Coordinates of C-alpha atoms in Angstrom, one line a residue:
Chain A
M283 CA 32.6 -12.9 -22.9
T284 CA 35.4 -12.9 -25.6
D285 CA 34.0 -9.7 -27.2
M286 CA 36.9 -7.3 -27.2
N287 CA 35.3 -4.6 -29.3
V288 CA 32.9 -3.6 -26.5
E289 CA 31.7 -0.1 -27.2
P290 CA 29.6 -0.3 -30.4
S291 CA 28.5 -3.9 -29.9
L292 CA 27.4 -3.2 -26.4
R293 CA 25.1 -0.4 -27.5
M294 CA 23.7 -2.6 -30.3
G295 CA 23.3 -5.4 -27.8
V296 CA 21.2 -3.1 -25.5
V297 CA 18.9 -2.1 -28.3
L298 CA 18.5 -5.7 -29.5
A299 CA 17.9 -6.9 -25.9
A300 CA 15.3 -4.2 -25.5
L301 CA 13.5 -5.3 -28.7
R302 CA 13.6 -8.9 -27.4
T303 CA 12.2 -8.0 -23.9
P304 CA 8.4 -8.1 -24.3
S305 CA 7.7 -6.5 -21.0
F306 CA 9.9 -3.6 -21.8
M307 CA 8.3 -3.1 -25.2
I308 CA 4.7 -3.2 -23.7
G309 CA 5.8 -0.7 -21.0
L310 CA 7.5 1.6 -23.6
V311 CA 4.4 1.6 -25.8
L312 CA 2.1 2.4 -22.8
T313 CA 4.3 5.2 -21.6
L314 CA 4.6 6.7 -25.1
V315 CA 0.9 6.6 -25.6
F316 CA 0.3 8.7 -22.4
L317 CA 3.3 10.9 -23.2
F318 CA 1.8 11.5 -26.6
A319 CA -1.6 12.2 -25.2
A320 CA -0.1 14.7 -22.7
L321 CA 1.9 16.5 -25.4
L322 CA -1.1 16.5 -27.8
S323 CA -3.3 18.1 -25.2
F324 CA -1.3 21.3 -25.4
V325 CA -2.4 21.8 -29.0
W326 CA -5.6 19.7 -29.4
T327 CA -8.3 18.0 -27.3
P328 CA -11.5 16.7 -28.8
Y329 CA -13.5 19.3 -26.7
D330 CA -12.7 22.4 -24.8
V331 CA -12.7 21.4 -21.1
T332 CA -13.2 25.0 -19.9
Q333 CA -16.5 25.1 -21.7
L334 CA -19.4 23.9 -19.4
E335 CA -22.4 22.3 -21.1
I336 CA -24.8 21.5 -18.4
A337 CA -27.3 20.2 -21.0
N338 CA -24.8 17.5 -21.9
K339 CA -24.0 16.4 -18.3
L340 CA -23.3 12.8 -17.1
K341 CA -23.5 11.3 -20.6
T342 CA -22.3 7.7 -20.8
P343 CA -19.6 6.8 -23.2
S344 CA -20.7 7.2 -26.9
A345 CA -19.3 7.9 -30.3
T346 CA -19.4 11.7 -29.7
H347 CA -18.0 11.5 -26.1
W348 CA -15.7 8.4 -26.0
F349 CA -15.4 8.4 -22.2
G350 CA -18.7 10.2 -21.5
T351 CA -19.2 13.6 -19.8
D352 CA -18.9 14.8 -16.2
A353 CA -21.4 16.7 -14.0
F354 CA -20.7 19.9 -15.9
G355 CA -21.0 18.4 -19.3
R356 CA -17.2 18.4 -19.9
D357 CA -15.7 15.7 -22.1
I358 CA -13.9 13.1 -20.0
F359 CA -11.6 12.0 -22.7
S360 CA -10.3 15.5 -23.1
M361 CA -9.9 15.9 -19.3
V362 CA -8.0 12.6 -19.1
M363 CA -5.6 13.9 -21.8
I364 CA -4.9 17.1 -19.9
G365 CA -4.7 15.1 -16.7
A366 CA -1.9 13.1 -18.2
R367 CA 0.0 16.4 -18.7
V368 CA -0.4 17.3 -15.0
S369 CA 0.5 13.8 -13.7
I370 CA 3.6 13.5 -15.9
A371 CA 4.8 17.0 -15.2
V372 CA 4.5 16.6 -11.4
A373 CA 6.1 13.2 -11.2
L374 CA 8.9 14.1 -13.7
I375 CA 9.9 17.3 -11.8
A376 CA 9.7 15.4 -8.5
V377 CA 12.1 12.8 -9.9
G378 CA 14.3 15.6 -11.1
I379 CA 14.5 17.1 -7.6
G380 CA 15.4 13.7 -6.2
I381 CA 18.2 13.2 -8.7
V382 CA 19.6 16.7 -8.7
I383 CA 19.9 16.8 -4.9
G384 CA 20.1 13.1 -4.0
V385 CA 22.7 11.9 -6.3
P386 CA 25.4 14.5 -5.5
L387 CA 24.7 13.9 -1.8
G388 CA 25.1 10.2 -2.2
L389 CA 28.3 10.6 -4.2
L390 CA 29.6 13.0 -1.6
A391 CA 28.8 10.6 1.2
A392 CA 30.5 7.8 -0.7
A393 CA 33.6 9.9 -1.5
R394 CA 33.9 10.8 2.2
H395 CA 32.9 7.4 3.4
G396 CA 33.2 6.9 7.2
T397 CA 33.6 10.6 7.9
L398 CA 31.2 12.7 9.9
L399 CA 29.9 14.2 6.7
D400 CA 28.9 10.7 5.5
E401 CA 27.1 10.1 8.8
I402 CA 25.2 13.4 8.7
V403 CA 24.0 12.8 5.1
M404 CA 22.8 9.3 5.8
R405 CA 21.0 10.2 9.1
A406 CA 19.3 13.2 7.4
N407 CA 18.2 10.7 4.8
D408 CA 16.8 8.4 7.4
L409 CA 14.9 11.3 8.9
V410 CA 13.2 12.2 5.6
F411 CA 12.4 8.5 5.1
A412 CA 10.5 8.5 8.4
F413 CA 8.0 11.0 6.8
P414 CA 5.8 9.2 4.3
A415 CA 5.4 11.5 1.3
L416 CA 1.8 12.0 2.2
L417 CA 2.6 13.3 5.7
M418 CA 5.2 15.6 4.2
A419 CA 2.5 16.9 1.8
I420 CA 0.0 17.3 4.5
M421 CA 2.4 19.4 6.6
I422 CA 3.4 21.6 3.6
T423 CA -0.2 22.2 2.6
A424 CA -1.3 22.8 6.1
V425 CA 1.0 25.8 6.1
F426 CA 1.2 26.9 2.5
G427 CA -2.1 25.8 1.1
P428 CA -2.8 23.1 -1.5
S429 CA -1.2 23.5 -5.0
A430 CA 0.5 21.4 -7.6
V431 CA 3.8 23.0 -6.7
N432 CA 3.5 21.9 -3.1
A433 CA 2.7 18.4 -4.3
I434 CA 5.9 18.5 -6.4
I435 CA 7.9 19.7 -3.4
A436 CA 6.5 17.0 -1.1
I437 CA 7.1 14.1 -3.6
G438 CA 10.5 15.6 -4.6
I439 CA 11.7 15.7 -1.0
F440 CA 10.7 12.1 -0.6
N441 CA 12.7 11.2 -3.7
I442 CA 16.0 12.7 -2.3
P443 CA 16.9 10.0 0.1
V444 CA 16.0 7.3 -2.4
F445 CA 18.5 8.5 -4.9
A446 CA 21.1 9.5 -2.2
R447 CA 21.1 5.9 -0.8
L448 CA 21.2 4.3 -4.1
S449 CA 24.1 6.3 -5.5
R450 CA 26.0 6.1 -2.2
G451 CA 25.7 2.3 -2.1
A452 CA 26.6 1.9 -5.7
A453 CA 29.4 4.4 -5.5
L454 CA 30.9 2.7 -2.4
S455 CA 31.5 -0.5 -4.3
L456 CA 33.0 1.4 -7.3
W457 CA 35.5 3.2 -5.1
Q458 CA 37.1 -0.2 -4.5
R459 CA 37.7 -0.7 -8.2
D460 CA 41.2 -0.6 -9.8
Y461 CA 40.3 2.1 -12.3
V462 CA 39.3 4.4 -9.5
L463 CA 42.5 3.6 -7.7
A464 CA 44.4 4.4 -10.8
A465 CA 42.6 7.7 -11.1
R466 CA 43.6 8.5 -7.5
V467 CA 47.2 7.6 -8.1
A468 CA 47.1 9.9 -11.1
G469 CA 46.3 12.7 -8.6
K470 CA 42.6 13.3 -9.4
G471 CA 40.6 14.7 -6.6
R472 CA 37.6 12.9 -5.0
T473 CA 35.0 15.3 -6.6
L474 CA 36.6 14.8 -10.1
I475 CA 36.7 11.1 -9.7
S476 CA 33.0 11.1 -8.6
A477 CA 32.0 13.1 -11.6
E478 CA 34.2 11.4 -14.2
H479 CA 34.4 7.8 -13.1
I480 CA 31.7 7.0 -10.6
L481 CA 28.7 8.9 -12.0
P482 CA 28.9 7.4 -15.6
N483 CA 29.0 3.9 -14.1
I484 CA 25.9 4.3 -11.9
T485 CA 23.8 5.9 -14.7
N486 CA 22.0 2.7 -15.6
L487 CA 21.0 2.2 -11.9
L488 CA 19.7 5.7 -11.8
I489 CA 17.7 5.3 -15.0
V490 CA 16.0 2.2 -13.6
Q491 CA 15.3 3.8 -10.2
G492 CA 14.2 7.0 -12.0
T493 CA 11.5 5.0 -13.9
I494 CA 10.2 3.4 -10.7
Q495 CA 10.2 6.8 -8.8
F496 CA 8.4 8.3 -11.8
S497 CA 5.6 5.7 -11.5
L498 CA 5.4 6.2 -7.7
G499 CA 5.2 9.9 -8.2
I500 CA 2.2 9.5 -10.5
L501 CA 0.5 7.4 -7.8
A502 CA 1.4 9.9 -5.1
E503 CA 0.2 12.9 -7.2
A504 CA -3.1 11.1 -7.8
G505 CA -3.5 10.4 -4.1
L506 CA -2.7 14.0 -3.1
A507 CA -5.1 15.5 -5.8
Y508 CA -7.8 13.0 -4.6
V509 CA -7.7 14.3 -1.1
G510 CA -7.6 17.9 -2.4
L511 CA -3.9 18.6 -1.6
G512 CA -2.6 18.6 -5.2
T513 CA -3.5 20.3 -8.4
Q514 CA -6.3 22.8 -8.0
P515 CA -9.3 23.5 -10.2
P516 CA -9.8 24.4 -13.0
L517 CA -6.9 22.3 -14.3
P518 CA -8.2 18.7 -14.6
S519 CA -6.2 16.0 -12.8
W520 CA -6.8 12.3 -12.6
G521 CA -6.9 12.3 -8.8
R522 CA -9.4 15.1 -8.5
M523 CA -11.5 13.7 -11.3
L524 CA -11.8 10.6 -9.1
S525 CA -12.7 12.5 -6.0
E526 CA -15.4 14.3 -8.0
A527 CA -16.6 11.0 -9.4
Q528 CA -16.9 9.5 -5.9
T529 CA -19.7 11.9 -5.0
M530 CA -21.6 10.7 -8.0
I531 CA -20.7 7.0 -7.9
Y532 CA -24.4 6.0 -7.4
I533 CA -25.7 7.8 -10.5
A534 CA -22.7 7.9 -12.8
P535 CA -20.2 5.1 -12.1
H536 CA -18.5 5.6 -15.5
L537 CA -16.9 8.8 -14.1
A538 CA -14.8 6.7 -11.8
I539 CA -13.6 4.2 -14.4
F540 CA -11.5 6.2 -17.0
P541 CA -9.3 8.4 -14.8
G542 CA -8.5 5.3 -12.7
L543 CA -7.6 3.2 -15.8
A544 CA -5.4 6.1 -17.0
I545 CA -3.5 6.0 -13.7
V546 CA -3.2 2.2 -13.7
F547 CA -2.0 2.0 -17.4
T548 CA 0.6 4.8 -17.0
V549 CA 2.0 3.3 -13.8
L550 CA 1.9 -0.2 -15.3
G551 CA 3.8 1.1 -18.4
L552 CA 6.5 2.8 -16.3
N553 CA 6.9 -0.3 -14.0
L554 CA 7.2 -2.7 -16.9
M555 CA 9.7 -0.4 -18.6
G556 CA 11.7 -0.1 -15.3
D557 CA 11.8 -3.9 -14.9
G558 CA 12.7 -4.4 -18.5
L559 CA 15.5 -1.9 -18.3
R560 CA 16.9 -3.6 -15.2
D561 CA 17.0 -6.9 -17.1
I562 CA 18.5 -5.3 -20.1
F563 CA 21.2 -3.4 -18.2
D564 CA 22.1 -6.4 -16.1
P565 CA 22.2 -9.6 -18.2
K566 CA 23.4 -11.6 -15.3
L567 CA 20.1 -11.0 -13.6
R568 CA 18.2 -12.0 -16.7
R569 CA 20.0 -15.3 -16.8
A570 CA 19.5 -16.0 -13.1
R571 CA 15.7 -15.3 -13.0
Chain B
M55 CA 22.4 -8.1 22.3
L56 CA 22.4 -5.4 25.0
P57 CA 24.9 -3.0 23.4
Y58 CA 23.0 -3.4 20.1
M59 CA 19.7 -2.6 21.8
I60 CA 21.2 0.5 23.5
K61 CA 22.7 1.7 20.3
R62 CA 19.4 1.3 18.5
L63 CA 17.5 3.0 21.4
V64 CA 19.8 6.0 21.2
S65 CA 19.3 6.3 17.5
L66 CA 15.5 6.0 18.0
T67 CA 15.6 8.9 20.4
I68 CA 17.7 11.0 18.1
S69 CA 15.3 10.3 15.2
L70 CA 12.3 11.3 17.3
M71 CA 14.0 14.5 18.4
A72 CA 14.9 15.4 14.9
A73 CA 11.5 14.6 13.6
S74 CA 9.8 16.7 16.2
L75 CA 12.1 19.6 15.4
V76 CA 11.3 19.4 11.7
I77 CA 7.5 19.3 12.5
F78 CA 7.8 22.2 15.0
F79 CA 9.8 24.3 12.5
V80 CA 7.5 23.8 9.6
I81 CA 4.3 24.3 11.4
E82 CA 5.1 26.9 14.1
V83 CA 8.1 28.8 12.7
V84 CA 7.6 28.9 8.9
P85 CA 4.1 30.5 8.9
G86 CA 5.4 33.4 10.9
D87 CA 2.6 34.0 13.5
P88 CA 0.5 30.8 13.9
A89 CA -2.2 32.7 15.7
S90 CA -3.0 35.1 12.8
F91 CA -2.6 32.2 10.4
M92 CA -5.2 30.2 12.3
L93 CA -7.6 33.1 12.5
G94 CA -7.3 34.2 8.9
L95 CA -7.0 37.6 7.4
N96 CA -10.2 39.1 8.8
A97 CA -9.4 38.7 12.5
S98 CA -9.0 41.8 14.6
P99 CA -5.6 42.4 16.3
E100 CA -7.2 41.9 19.7
T101 CA -8.5 38.4 18.9
V102 CA -5.1 37.5 17.5
A103 CA -3.4 38.8 20.6
A104 CA -5.8 36.9 22.8
L105 CA -5.2 33.6 20.9
R106 CA -1.5 34.2 20.9
D107 CA -1.7 34.6 24.6
S108 CA -3.9 31.6 25.2
L109 CA -1.6 29.4 23.1
G110 CA 1.5 30.7 24.8
L111 CA 2.9 32.0 21.6
N112 CA 4.5 35.0 23.2
A113 CA 7.2 32.7 24.5
P114 CA 10.3 32.4 22.4
A115 CA 10.3 29.4 19.9
P116 CA 12.9 27.2 21.7
M117 CA 10.8 27.6 24.9
R118 CA 7.6 26.6 23.1
Y119 CA 9.3 23.7 21.5
W120 CA 10.5 22.5 24.9
Q121 CA 6.9 22.9 26.4
W122 CA 5.5 20.9 23.4
I123 CA 8.0 18.1 23.8
T124 CA 7.7 17.8 27.6
G125 CA 3.9 17.9 27.1
L126 CA 4.1 15.0 24.5
V127 CA 6.1 12.9 26.9
Q128 CA 3.4 13.3 29.5
G129 CA 0.6 12.6 26.9
E130 CA -0.4 16.3 26.9
F131 CA -1.0 17.5 23.4
G132 CA -2.6 20.8 24.1
I133 CA -6.2 22.0 23.6
S134 CA -7.7 21.9 20.1
Y135 CA -8.5 25.4 18.9
T136 CA -11.6 24.4 17.0
Y137 CA -13.0 21.6 19.1
K138 CA -12.0 23.2 22.4
V139 CA -11.2 19.7 23.9
P140 CA -7.8 18.2 24.7
V141 CA -6.1 17.0 21.5
S142 CA -5.2 13.8 23.3
E143 CA -8.9 13.0 23.6
L144 CA -9.5 13.7 19.9
I145 CA -6.6 11.6 18.9
A146 CA -7.4 8.7 21.2
D147 CA -10.9 8.1 19.7
R148 CA -9.6 8.3 16.2
F149 CA -6.5 6.2 16.9
W150 CA -8.8 3.2 17.6
V151 CA -10.1 3.4 14.0
S152 CA -6.9 4.1 12.2
M153 CA -4.7 1.6 14.0
P154 CA -7.0 -1.4 13.8
L155 CA -7.5 -0.6 10.1
S156 CA -3.7 -0.5 9.4
V157 CA -3.2 -3.7 11.4
Y158 CA -6.1 -5.5 9.7
A159 CA -4.7 -4.4 6.3
L160 CA -1.2 -5.6 7.2
M161 CA -2.5 -9.0 8.3
L162 CA -4.5 -9.3 5.1
S163 CA -1.6 -8.3 3.0
T164 CA 0.7 -10.8 4.6
A165 CA -1.8 -13.6 4.5
I166 CA -2.4 -13.1 0.8
A167 CA 1.2 -12.4 -0.2
F168 CA 2.9 -15.2 1.7
P169 CA 1.3 -18.3 0.0
V170 CA 1.1 -16.5 -3.4
G171 CA 4.8 -15.7 -3.3
V172 CA 5.8 -19.2 -2.2
I173 CA 3.6 -20.8 -4.9
A174 CA 5.1 -18.5 -7.6
A175 CA 8.7 -19.3 -6.5
A176 CA 8.0 -23.0 -6.2
R177 CA 6.6 -23.2 -9.7
R178 CA 9.0 -20.7 -11.3
N179 CA 8.3 -19.9 -15.0
S180 CA 5.2 -22.1 -15.0
P181 CA 1.9 -20.6 -16.3
T182 CA 0.9 -20.2 -12.6
D183 CA 4.0 -18.2 -11.9
V184 CA 3.6 -16.0 -15.0
S185 CA 0.0 -15.3 -14.2
I186 CA 0.7 -14.5 -10.6
M187 CA 3.4 -12.1 -11.6
G188 CA 1.1 -10.5 -14.2
V189 CA -1.6 -10.0 -11.5
T190 CA 0.8 -8.6 -9.0
Q191 CA 2.3 -6.2 -11.6
L192 CA -1.2 -4.9 -12.1
G193 CA -1.8 -4.8 -8.3
V194 CA 1.2 -2.6 -7.8
A195 CA -0.1 -0.1 -10.4
V196 CA -3.6 0.3 -8.9
P197 CA -4.1 3.3 -6.6
N198 CA -5.6 2.1 -3.4
F199 CA -8.3 4.8 -3.3
W200 CA -9.5 3.9 -6.8
F201 CA -9.6 0.3 -5.9
A202 CA -11.6 1.3 -2.9
M203 CA -14.1 3.0 -5.1
L204 CA -14.4 -0.1 -7.3
L205 CA -15.0 -2.2 -4.2
V206 CA -17.8 0.1 -3.2
L207 CA -19.2 -0.1 -6.6
L208 CA -19.2 -3.9 -6.6
F209 CA -19.9 -4.9 -3.0
S210 CA -21.9 -1.9 -1.7
I211 CA -23.8 -0.6 -4.6
T212 CA -24.3 -3.7 -6.8
L213 CA -24.2 -6.6 -4.3
R214 CA -25.2 -4.7 -1.2
W215 CA -23.0 -6.9 1.0
F216 CA -21.2 -4.1 2.8
S217 CA -22.1 -0.5 3.6
A218 CA -20.4 2.1 1.4
G219 CA -18.8 3.7 4.4
G220 CA -19.1 4.9 8.0
F221 CA -18.1 3.3 11.3
P222 CA -20.5 2.1 14.0
G223 CA -18.1 2.7 16.9
W224 CA -16.6 0.0 19.1
E225 CA -19.6 -0.1 21.4
A226 CA -21.6 -1.6 18.5
G227 CA -19.5 -4.7 18.9
F228 CA -16.4 -6.2 17.5
F229 CA -17.9 -7.9 14.4
A230 CA -19.9 -4.9 13.3
C231 CA -16.7 -2.8 13.4
M232 CA -14.6 -5.4 11.6
K233 CA -17.3 -5.6 9.0
A234 CA -17.1 -1.8 8.5
L235 CA -13.3 -2.0 8.3
T236 CA -13.2 -4.9 5.8
L237 CA -13.6 -3.1 2.5
P238 CA -11.2 -0.4 3.5
A239 CA -8.7 -3.0 4.7
I240 CA -8.9 -4.9 1.4
A241 CA -8.4 -1.7 -0.5
L242 CA -5.3 -0.9 1.5
A243 CA -4.0 -4.4 1.5
L244 CA -4.2 -5.5 -2.1
P245 CA -1.5 -3.2 -3.6
Q246 CA 0.8 -3.9 -0.7
A247 CA 0.2 -7.6 -1.0
S248 CA 1.3 -7.4 -4.6
I249 CA 4.6 -5.8 -3.6
L250 CA 5.1 -8.3 -0.8
A251 CA 4.3 -11.3 -3.0
R252 CA 6.9 -10.2 -5.5
V253 CA 9.5 -9.7 -2.7
M254 CA 8.6 -13.1 -1.2
R255 CA 9.1 -14.8 -4.6
S256 CA 12.4 -13.2 -5.5
S257 CA 13.8 -13.6 -2.1
L258 CA 12.9 -17.3 -2.1
L259 CA 14.3 -17.8 -5.6
D260 CA 17.6 -16.2 -4.3
T261 CA 17.8 -18.6 -1.3
L262 CA 16.8 -21.6 -3.5
G263 CA 20.0 -21.0 -5.5
E264 CA 22.2 -21.1 -2.3
D265 CA 24.7 -23.9 -1.5
F266 CA 22.9 -25.1 1.6
V267 CA 19.7 -25.8 -0.4
R268 CA 21.8 -27.7 -2.9
T269 CA 23.3 -29.7 0.0
A270 CA 19.8 -30.4 1.3
R271 CA 18.8 -31.6 -2.1
A272 CA 21.9 -33.8 -2.4
K273 CA 21.0 -35.3 1.0
G274 CA 17.9 -36.6 -0.7
L275 CA 15.3 -34.0 0.2
T276 CA 12.7 -33.3 -2.5
R277 CA 12.5 -29.8 -3.9
R278 CA 9.5 -29.1 -1.8
Q279 CA 11.1 -30.3 1.4
A280 CA 14.2 -28.2 0.8
L281 CA 12.0 -25.2 0.2
W282 CA 9.9 -25.6 3.4
R283 CA 12.6 -26.7 5.7
H284 CA 15.6 -24.7 4.6
A285 CA 14.9 -22.0 2.0
L286 CA 11.8 -20.4 3.4
R287 CA 13.3 -19.4 6.8
N288 CA 16.2 -17.8 5.2
A289 CA 14.1 -16.0 2.6
L290 CA 12.1 -14.2 5.4
I291 CA 14.7 -11.5 6.2
P292 CA 14.0 -9.2 3.2
V293 CA 10.3 -10.0 3.5
L294 CA 10.4 -8.8 7.1
T295 CA 12.0 -5.5 6.0
I296 CA 9.2 -4.9 3.5
I297 CA 6.5 -5.7 6.0
G298 CA 8.0 -3.1 8.4
L299 CA 8.2 -0.5 5.6
Q300 CA 4.7 -1.4 4.5
F301 CA 3.3 -0.5 7.9
S302 CA 4.2 3.1 7.4
F303 CA 2.7 3.1 3.9
L304 CA -0.4 1.5 5.4
L305 CA -0.7 4.2 8.1
A306 CA -0.3 6.9 5.4
G307 CA -2.5 5.1 3.0
A308 CA -5.2 4.8 5.7
I309 CA -5.4 8.6 5.8
I310 CA -6.6 8.5 2.2
I311 CA -8.8 5.4 2.5
E312 CA -10.5 6.8 5.5
N313 CA -11.7 9.6 3.3
V314 CA -13.1 7.2 0.8
F315 CA -15.1 5.3 3.4
F316 CA -15.9 8.3 5.7
L317 CA -14.2 6.6 8.6
P318 CA -13.6 8.8 11.7
G319 CA -9.9 8.1 11.9
L320 CA -6.7 10.2 12.2
G321 CA -6.7 10.9 8.5
R322 CA -10.1 12.6 8.5
L323 CA -9.1 14.4 11.7
V324 CA -6.0 15.8 10.0
F325 CA -7.9 16.9 6.9
Q326 CA -10.6 18.6 8.9
S327 CA -8.0 20.3 11.0
I328 CA -6.2 21.6 7.9
T329 CA -9.4 23.2 6.5
Q330 CA -10.1 24.6 10.0
R331 CA -6.4 25.7 10.2
D332 CA -6.2 24.0 13.6
L333 CA -2.4 23.7 13.6
I334 CA -2.2 22.3 17.1
V335 CA -4.1 19.2 16.0
V336 CA -2.2 18.9 12.7
K337 CA 1.1 19.1 14.5
S338 CA 0.2 16.4 17.1
V339 CA -1.3 14.0 14.6
I340 CA 1.7 14.2 12.2
F341 CA 4.1 13.7 15.1
L342 CA 2.1 10.6 16.3
L343 CA 2.2 9.1 12.8
V344 CA 5.9 9.7 12.3
F345 CA 6.5 8.3 15.8
A346 CA 4.6 5.1 14.7
V347 CA 6.7 4.8 11.6
I348 CA 10.0 5.3 13.5
L349 CA 8.9 2.9 16.2
V350 CA 8.0 0.2 13.7
T351 CA 11.4 0.6 12.0
F352 CA 13.0 0.1 15.4
I353 CA 11.0 -3.0 16.1
V354 CA 11.9 -4.5 12.8
D355 CA 15.6 -3.8 13.3
V356 CA 15.5 -5.5 16.7
T357 CA 13.5 -8.4 15.4
Y358 CA 16.2 -8.9 12.8
A359 CA 18.9 -9.0 15.4
I360 CA 16.9 -11.7 17.2
V361 CA 16.3 -13.7 14.0
D362 CA 19.9 -13.2 12.6
P363 CA 22.6 -13.0 15.2
R364 CA 25.2 -12.0 12.5
L365 CA 23.5 -8.6 12.3
R366 CA 23.9 -8.0 16.0
R367 CA 27.7 -8.4 15.8
A368 CA 28.1 -6.5 12.6
R369 CA 26.2 -3.4 13.7
A370 CA 26.8 -3.2 17.5

C-alpha cells in the first residue's frame, strides 16, 4: 500500500505472485507442453502420418507406438502432435479475430456512450450472441462447405461480442477516472484517449478473457471437427480422430482415449492459467476468495 | 411491470427480425442461386429452372424474405426438397427428441450443480471444497461428445446397462424413451453442471460477505441458518442467468450429442440436410433454434424482473 516506487516492483510482484500460484504454474506447464508438441510437429514426429501401414493397424499402445495405431496403421502419438498444431492455430486465430474487431468496437461504444452508435454496436452484439457458435458454423458450412477456415470464421465471429462487451464495460468505468478527465481537459480526442489511456488499462482483463476464449475455441474446434464441419482430411485433428474412433469403439477403444485426453489437458491448462492470471492481476480478488 | 414487459417484447421482436434477416441473407443470398447450389454442378439448366420456379426463387429477395417470414408466423416452413414433405412435419417429429433431451440435461445439470455449489461454498477452503473445485475444473475441460463416448464405453459396451444409441419413439412409452435419453443427457449435463456449480459457489460466497448476512449472524443465526435463510436466495440471480445461457448451449450441444447416440433429433436433421444441400430445411431448423435461444433469454429477463423489482425500475 505504501509502495511509492510502483513500476519495477509491480512487475516483479506479478512474476513472484505467478510463481507462488500453483494453479497458474500447472496451467502454464500444460499449455507449454502442448505448444511445444505443436511446434515440434512441424519439424519432427515419431512417424510419418501420411504413410499408411495397413499391416500395423489398430495396434494397442506399446513401446514402438506409444498411443497405438489407427485403422490405417498411422501412429496416434504423431497424429495427436499434429492435431495440437491445428487446434491451437484455429483457436488462436479465432481469439485474434475477436480481439482485433471486438475491442475497438467496445472502446468505440464506450467512448460514444449513450449515443445511437453505442446502441447499434451493443444490439449487433446481442444478435451475434443469439447464434451459438455451432449454429453459426453450421450455417457457414451449409453454404461454403466444411473447412478449417470456416471453423475459424465461425468461432471468431462468436468471439467478437465477448471482447466488445468486456472492453466496453471496463472502458465505461475508466472514463469516469480523473486521469481520463485530465486528458480530456488537455484537449485529447476520444479516439486518442481510448488508445493511450483506456486500452493499456484493460489489457490485463483482455489477457485473462483471451485465455478463456482460447480454451473455448479449442473445445469448439474439436466439436466442429467431430461432426465433420472443421478441419478436413488428410490433416489430423483431435475432433476428427474422435469421430473416426467412434466407429471402432467396440474393437479399439484406445483410439478414443488419447485425442480426448489431449483436448482435456490443453483446455484444463488454459483454464488454470486464466484463473491464475486473474488472481495475479487482481490481488483484491485473491484475498477475498 | 407492464412498461418493462412491453419494452422487452419489442426488443424480442427486433432480435427475431434481425436474426431471420441474417439467416435469410447467409443461406439464400450469399450462395447466389440456391437452386443450382442445391442441385450441384451436373444439373441441367432445365432442372435448375424448374426447381427455381417451384421454390419461388424467381421473385426478388425482399419478396421471398417476406413470404418466408409470413409463412413462419403461420407455421408454414415450406416443402423439403429432399424429403418432399412439409418441413414443419420433419421438424415436429425431431423437435420432440431434441427438446426433451435439452430439458432433461438442464434439469440434471441444475440438480447436480445446486447442492455441489452450496456444499463447496459452505465449506470454503476445506478439503471437500478443494476437491469439488478440482473436479469441476476438470468437468469444464471435458468435451461433451468425448464424455459421451466414454459413457458408451462404460455403460453400454462394458456394463451393458444402456443401449449405445438410438431412440424407440414416444409410442414405445415414456420410460423407454427416458432411458434412451439418459446417457445423452448425462453427457450434455456434466460439463454444464461443472460451470453452474462454480457460479453457484462464487455467487454464494459473494453474498455471504454482505452486510445483511453479517446482521443475520449478529442476530444469533448460525452460519448454516444465515446461508439457507438469507444468502441463498440472493445468490440465485447470477445462477439464473447462467441457467438461461446454458439452455442455448444445451440446445447447440444436443446437435452434436445426437450424432454420438444416433438420436433422430434436430441436430441429425440439420447435418443430413447439409449433406443433401437441402437449404430449406437448414434455414428453418437454424431459425427455430435461434428463436428458442432468444425466447429463453427473454424468459430469463422477465423472471429476473419478477424476482428482483429493482431491475424493473432500472431498465424500464
